[in-house]
Coordinates of C-alpha atoms in Angstrom, one line a residue:
Chain A
M22 CA 95.2 3.8 21.2
K23 CA 93.3 0.6 20.7
K24 CA 93.7 -0.1 24.4
I25 CA 92.2 3.2 25.3
I26 CA 89.2 2.7 23.1
F27 CA 88.8 -0.8 24.6
I28 CA 88.9 0.6 28.1
L29 CA 86.5 3.3 27.3
L30 CA 84.0 0.9 25.7
S31 CA 84.3 -1.4 28.6
L32 CA 83.6 1.5 31.0
I33 CA 80.5 2.5 29.0
A34 CA 79.3 -1.1 29.0
I35 CA 79.8 -1.4 32.7
S36 CA 78.0 1.9 33.4
L37 CA 75.1 0.7 31.2
Q38 CA 74.9 -2.5 33.2
V39 CA 74.9 -0.6 36.4
D40 CA 72.2 1.7 35.2
A41 CA 69.9 -1.2 34.1
S42 CA 67.5 -1.9 36.9
D43 CA 64.4 -4.0 37.6
A44 CA 62.3 -1.0 36.7
D45 CA 63.5 -1.3 33.1
F46 CA 61.6 -4.6 32.9
F47 CA 58.4 -2.6 33.1
N48 CA 59.2 -0.4 30.1
L49 CA 56.4 -0.5 27.5
D50 CA 56.9 0.8 24.0
E51 CA 53.6 2.7 23.6
A52 CA 54.3 3.8 20.1
K53 CA 54.9 0.2 19.0
L54 CA 51.8 -1.0 20.9
S55 CA 49.7 1.6 19.1
T56 CA 51.1 0.7 15.7
E57 CA 50.5 -3.0 16.3
M58 CA 47.0 -2.5 17.5
Y59 CA 46.0 0.2 15.0
E60 CA 43.6 -1.8 12.9
L61 CA 42.1 -3.7 15.8
N62 CA 41.5 -0.4 17.6
Q63 CA 39.7 0.9 14.6
L64 CA 37.6 -2.2 14.3
E65 CA 36.7 -2.0 18.0
E66 CA 35.7 1.6 17.7
M67 CA 33.5 0.9 14.7
I68 CA 31.8 -2.0 16.5
L69 CA 31.3 0.2 19.6
S70 CA 29.7 2.9 17.4
N71 CA 27.6 0.6 15.3
G72 CA 26.8 -2.5 17.3
Y73 CA 28.1 -6.1 17.3
N74 CA 26.6 -7.1 13.9
Q75 CA 29.4 -6.1 11.7
S76 CA 29.2 -8.8 9.0
F77 CA 29.3 -6.1 6.3
F78 CA 32.8 -5.1 7.2
D79 CA 35.2 -5.8 4.4
F80 CA 38.1 -7.7 6.1
T81 CA 39.8 -8.4 2.9
S82 CA 40.8 -4.7 2.6
T83 CA 42.8 -4.9 5.7
N84 CA 45.9 -6.8 6.8
I85 CA 43.9 -8.7 9.4
S86 CA 44.4 -12.3 8.7
S87 CA 42.3 -15.4 9.1
M88 CA 42.6 -17.8 12.0
P89 CA 43.9 -21.3 11.5
F90 CA 41.6 -23.1 13.8
S91 CA 40.1 -25.7 11.5
G92 CA 42.5 -28.5 12.3
L93 CA 41.6 -28.6 16.0
N94 CA 39.3 -31.0 17.7
L95 CA 36.9 -29.1 19.9
N96 CA 35.9 -32.2 21.7
D97 CA 39.4 -33.1 22.8
A98 CA 39.0 -32.9 26.5
S99 CA 42.4 -34.4 27.1
N100 CA 44.0 -31.2 25.8
P101 CA 43.5 -28.5 28.3
T102 CA 45.4 -25.9 26.3
I103 CA 42.8 -25.0 23.8
L104 CA 40.8 -22.3 25.2
P105 CA 39.6 -19.1 23.5
P106 CA 42.0 -16.3 24.0
F107 CA 39.2 -14.2 25.4
I108 CA 39.2 -16.5 28.4
W109 CA 42.9 -16.2 28.8
G110 CA 42.5 -12.4 28.5
C111 CA 40.4 -12.1 31.6
I112 CA 42.3 -14.6 33.8
G113 CA 45.8 -14.3 35.0
G114 CA 47.5 -15.3 31.8
P115 CA 50.8 -17.1 31.9
I116 CA 51.7 -15.5 35.2
G117 CA 48.5 -16.7 36.8
I118 CA 49.1 -20.2 35.4
A119 CA 52.6 -20.2 36.7
I120 CA 51.2 -19.5 40.2
V121 CA 48.7 -22.3 39.8
Y122 CA 51.6 -24.5 38.7
V123 CA 53.4 -23.8 41.9
L124 CA 50.3 -24.2 44.0
S125 CA 49.0 -27.4 42.5
D126 CA 51.7 -30.1 42.6
Q127 CA 49.3 -32.8 41.7
D128 CA 48.4 -31.7 38.2
S129 CA 51.5 -30.0 37.1
K130 CA 51.6 -31.6 33.7
A131 CA 48.2 -30.3 32.8
T132 CA 49.0 -27.0 34.3
M133 CA 52.1 -26.6 32.2
R134 CA 50.2 -27.6 29.0
S135 CA 47.8 -24.8 29.9
F136 CA 50.7 -22.5 30.5
W137 CA 52.2 -23.0 27.0
G138 CA 48.8 -23.1 25.5
C139 CA 48.1 -19.7 27.0
L140 CA 51.4 -18.3 25.8
L141 CA 51.3 -19.8 22.4
G142 CA 47.6 -20.4 21.9
S143 CA 46.9 -17.1 20.3
C144 CA 49.9 -17.3 18.0
V145 CA 49.6 -20.9 16.9
Y146 CA 46.0 -21.8 17.1
G147 CA 44.0 -18.7 16.8
S148 CA 40.7 -18.6 18.5
F149 CA 37.6 -20.7 18.5
G150 CA 35.3 -17.9 19.7
G151 CA 37.4 -14.8 19.3
G152 CA 38.6 -14.6 15.7
L153 CA 37.8 -11.8 13.4
F154 CA 36.2 -14.0 10.9
S155 CA 32.9 -15.6 11.8
T156 CA 33.2 -18.2 9.1
Y157 CA 32.4 -21.2 11.3
Chain B
M14 CA 20.6 7.6 78.5
H15 CA 20.5 9.3 75.1
K16 CA 24.2 8.8 74.8
S17 CA 23.9 5.1 75.3
I18 CA 21.1 4.9 72.8
K19 CA 23.3 6.7 70.2
I20 CA 26.2 4.3 70.9
G21 CA 23.9 1.4 70.6
A22 CA 22.5 2.6 67.3
I23 CA 26.0 3.0 65.9
F24 CA 26.9 -0.6 66.9
L25 CA 23.7 -1.8 65.3
L26 CA 24.4 0.1 62.1
L27 CA 28.0 -0.8 61.8
P28 CA 27.4 -4.2 60.2
L29 CA 25.3 -2.4 57.5
F30 CA 28.2 -0.1 56.7
S31 CA 30.6 -3.1 56.5
I32 CA 28.2 -5.0 54.2
S33 CA 28.0 -2.0 51.9
Q34 CA 31.8 -2.1 51.6
E35 CA 32.0 -5.8 50.6
F36 CA 32.4 -6.3 46.9
I37 CA 30.7 -9.5 45.8
R38 CA 30.0 -9.3 42.1
I39 CA 31.2 -7.5 39.0
K40 CA 29.9 -7.1 35.5
A41 CA 31.8 -5.5 32.7
A42 CA 31.8 -5.2 28.9
Y43 CA 35.1 -6.5 27.5
S44 CA 37.1 -6.1 24.3
I45 CA 40.1 -8.4 23.8
K46 CA 42.5 -7.6 21.0
I47 CA 45.3 -9.9 20.1
K48 CA 48.1 -9.3 17.6
T49 CA 50.6 -12.1 17.3
S50 CA 54.1 -12.1 15.9
T51 CA 52.8 -14.4 13.2
G52 CA 50.5 -11.7 11.9
I53 CA 47.2 -13.0 13.3
S54 CA 44.9 -10.3 14.6
Q55 CA 41.8 -11.2 16.7
L56 CA 39.1 -9.3 18.4
S57 CA 36.5 -10.6 20.9
M58 CA 33.8 -8.5 22.5
G59 CA 31.1 -9.1 25.0
N60 CA 30.1 -9.0 28.6
I61 CA 31.6 -10.8 31.6
F62 CA 29.8 -11.6 34.8
Y63 CA 31.4 -12.8 38.0
D64 CA 30.1 -13.4 41.5
K65 CA 32.9 -14.4 43.9
N66 CA 30.5 -16.5 46.0
I67 CA 29.2 -18.5 43.0
D68 CA 32.6 -18.5 41.5
K69 CA 31.5 -19.0 37.9
I70 CA 33.0 -16.7 35.2
V71 CA 30.4 -16.2 32.6
Y72 CA 31.5 -14.7 29.3
E73 CA 28.6 -13.5 27.1
N74 CA 30.6 -13.2 23.9
K75 CA 28.9 -11.0 21.4
Y76 CA 31.5 -10.6 18.7
P77 CA 32.5 -12.1 16.3
R78 CA 29.6 -14.4 17.2
E79 CA 27.2 -14.9 20.1
E80 CA 28.1 -17.7 22.5
I81 CA 28.4 -18.2 26.2
W82 CA 31.4 -19.6 27.9
V83 CA 31.3 -20.5 31.6
T84 CA 34.4 -21.5 33.6
K85 CA 33.6 -23.3 36.8
D86 CA 36.1 -25.2 38.8
T87 CA 38.3 -27.1 36.3
I88 CA 35.9 -27.1 33.4
S89 CA 35.1 -24.5 30.8
Y90 CA 31.8 -24.9 29.1
K91 CA 30.7 -23.6 25.7
L92 CA 27.0 -23.0 25.4
L93 CA 24.9 -22.3 22.4
G94 CA 21.2 -21.8 22.5
G95 CA 21.2 -22.4 26.3
G96 CA 22.8 -25.8 26.1
V97 CA 26.4 -27.1 26.5
V98 CA 27.9 -27.9 23.1
N99 CA 31.5 -28.4 24.3
T100 CA 33.5 -28.8 27.4
I101 CA 37.2 -28.3 27.9
Q102 CA 39.2 -29.6 30.8
N103 CA 41.0 -26.7 32.3
I104 CA 42.8 -25.7 35.4
N105 CA 41.0 -23.8 38.1
M106 CA 42.1 -20.3 37.8
N107 CA 39.0 -18.3 38.8
K108 CA 40.8 -17.2 41.9
L109 CA 43.5 -15.7 39.8
T110 CA 41.3 -13.5 37.7
V111 CA 41.5 -9.8 37.9
F112 CA 37.8 -10.0 39.0
Y113 CA 38.3 -12.2 42.0
L114 CA 41.5 -10.5 43.0
A115 CA 40.0 -7.0 42.8
L116 CA 36.8 -8.0 44.6
S117 CA 38.7 -9.6 47.4
G118 CA 41.2 -6.8 47.7
N119 CA 44.2 -8.9 46.7
L120 CA 45.0 -7.4 43.3
N121 CA 48.0 -5.4 44.5
D122 CA 50.2 -8.4 44.8
F123 CA 48.2 -10.6 42.4
G124 CA 47.4 -12.9 45.3
L125 CA 51.1 -14.0 45.8
T126 CA 51.0 -13.2 49.5
N127 CA 48.7 -16.2 50.0
S128 CA 50.9 -18.5 47.8
K129 CA 54.1 -20.5 48.2
F130 CA 56.0 -17.7 46.6
S131 CA 58.4 -15.8 48.9
I132 CA 59.6 -12.2 48.7
E133 CA 63.3 -11.9 47.8
K134 CA 63.4 -8.1 47.9
V135 CA 61.4 -4.9 47.7
E136 CA 62.9 -1.8 46.1
K137 CA 61.8 1.6 45.0
D138 CA 62.9 2.6 41.6
K139 CA 61.8 5.1 39.0
G140 CA 58.5 5.8 40.8
L141 CA 57.7 2.1 41.1
V142 CA 57.7 -0.1 44.2
I143 CA 59.0 -3.4 42.8
T144 CA 58.7 -6.7 44.7
T145 CA 60.6 -9.7 43.6
W146 CA 58.9 -13.0 44.3
L147 CA 60.6 -16.3 44.1
P148 CA 58.9 -19.7 43.7
P149 CA 59.8 -22.6 45.8
T150 CA 63.3 -23.9 44.8
E151 CA 62.0 -26.9 42.9
Y152 CA 60.2 -24.7 40.4
R153 CA 62.9 -22.3 39.7
K154 CA 64.2 -24.1 36.6
L155 CA 61.1 -22.9 34.9
I156 CA 60.0 -19.8 36.7
H157 CA 63.0 -18.0 38.0
K158 CA 61.2 -15.0 39.5
I159 CA 58.2 -12.8 39.2
L160 CA 58.5 -9.0 39.5
I161 CA 55.4 -7.1 40.6
S162 CA 55.4 -3.3 40.4
N163 CA 53.0 -1.0 42.2
K164 CA 52.6 2.7 41.5
N165 CA 50.6 4.9 43.8
G166 CA 49.5 1.9 45.7
Q167 CA 48.0 0.2 42.7
L168 CA 49.3 -2.9 40.8
S169 CA 50.9 -1.6 37.7
G170 CA 52.9 -4.5 36.2
I171 CA 53.9 -8.1 36.5
V172 CA 56.9 -9.5 34.8
M173 CA 57.8 -13.2 34.7
I174 CA 61.4 -14.2 34.1
D175 CA 62.7 -17.7 33.4
S176 CA 65.9 -19.4 34.6
E177 CA 67.9 -17.9 31.7
E178 CA 66.8 -14.4 32.9
K179 CA 64.7 -14.0 29.8
V180 CA 61.3 -12.3 30.1
I181 CA 58.5 -14.8 29.4
S182 CA 55.6 -12.5 29.8
K183 CA 54.7 -9.0 30.9
Q184 CA 51.3 -7.6 32.1
F185 CA 50.5 -4.0 32.6
F186 CA 47.4 -2.9 34.6
R187 CA 46.3 0.5 33.6
K188 CA 43.6 3.2 33.5
Y189 CA 42.2 2.4 37.0
I190 CA 38.7 3.7 37.8
I191 CA 36.6 3.5 40.9
A192 CA 33.4 1.7 40.2
N193 CA 31.0 1.8 43.1
G194 CA 33.9 2.1 45.5
L195 CA 36.0 -0.6 43.8
L196 CA 39.3 0.2 42.3
F197 CA 39.6 -1.6 39.0
P198 CA 41.9 -1.5 36.0
T199 CA 40.1 -0.9 32.8
E200 CA 43.0 -1.9 30.6
I201 CA 45.3 -4.9 30.8
V202 CA 48.2 -5.1 28.3
Q203 CA 49.9 -8.4 28.1
I204 CA 53.0 -9.1 26.1
S205 CA 54.2 -12.7 25.8
Y206 CA 57.4 -13.7 24.1
S207 CA 58.0 -16.5 21.7
T208 CA 61.1 -18.7 22.0
E209 CA 62.6 -16.5 19.2
G210 CA 61.9 -13.4 21.4
K211 CA 59.1 -12.1 19.2
E212 CA 56.3 -10.2 20.9
N213 CA 52.7 -11.2 21.0
Y214 CA 50.3 -8.5 22.2
Q215 CA 47.0 -8.7 23.9
I216 CA 45.0 -5.8 25.2
T217 CA 41.9 -6.4 27.4
T218 CA 39.7 -3.4 27.9
F219 CA 36.8 -3.2 30.3
R220 CA 33.9 -0.8 30.0
D221 CA 30.6 -0.2 31.8
I222 CA 31.8 -1.7 35.0
Q223 CA 29.1 -2.5 37.5
V224 CA 29.9 -3.7 41.0
N225 CA 27.4 -5.5 43.2
D226 CA 24.7 -5.5 40.6
F227 CA 22.0 -7.8 41.9
K228 CA 19.6 -7.4 39.0
K229 CA 20.8 -10.1 36.6
D230 CA 21.1 -13.1 38.9
F231 CA 20.6 -15.4 36.0
M232 CA 23.8 -14.3 34.2
Y233 CA 26.0 -14.6 37.3
D234 CA 24.9 -18.1 37.9
Y235 CA 24.4 -19.1 34.3
P236 CA 22.8 -22.6 34.3
I237 CA 25.0 -25.3 32.8
T238 CA 22.5 -27.5 31.0
Y239 CA 22.9 -30.1 28.3

């Protein structure tokens, strides 16, 4: 009995593997995306309706958190990773940087720092120019 | 005689038609929303100006505060009150922006045709044409492959996969519009994955797209003065 169950499970696993294709990499969970972006979408809509000067908005009533940017040295030209996310947003992102990495053998270390900075910058550093709180 | 005049006139007018089809500059309002796995949410809004001949990307950031960022060659400049207050050494990626690629007609393959990447395979699956691009062998420890999907002849997604077959980053190009004859995505969704596999989201939205707007020369070639 156990053998039969094992064989059946194996067959299911194999069939699932066969069914998985490269197209599955392009799946996007729209519901999750909407949930994650709900507050930001609301804020964006409010700004579009009322203009950019939104200092009256009570951020403390939301789950939108502050950005930990204070420890960074803006004048540190040796670190190419620290760019505002809105710059990364318009350029190729990590994929674009990977392409540059392959194209520019001479400066690959700097390119890779940018690569990880682009990937992690928004999570670790926050933004200099793009945060929700204009407290600086 | 009349026929030859007509033919001559057509030949004379042809360059004018071809010029009208060349896309040189683009302006758009942007919103960039970021939500990280660590709970940080960010929103930036403003206008972006790009002229492919000048090759400066000018970000007129309006929210949360007004400032200008200009990326030119390998330097990004932050300007306040018309003067540079900060510079950051960068890598030259202007040619890999959605702006340059769209203006130059190379968005469909994200410019990879003109790179050192090579095509491993092309397949049609679930309504997508998926091209698998491989970097030169020496780079495959880091970047194993890049998958590019096209739907209805338009770039729809890019997925980067590392040597352990893990997805590093995904980008989706959506909601295309035709602005003055230029096909342009008005939404780019980017998902990058932390080492723990957690997702960080970024949505870039473009509005009020203007192509070949020659009224605001100043913004397209924003002066970098100290």
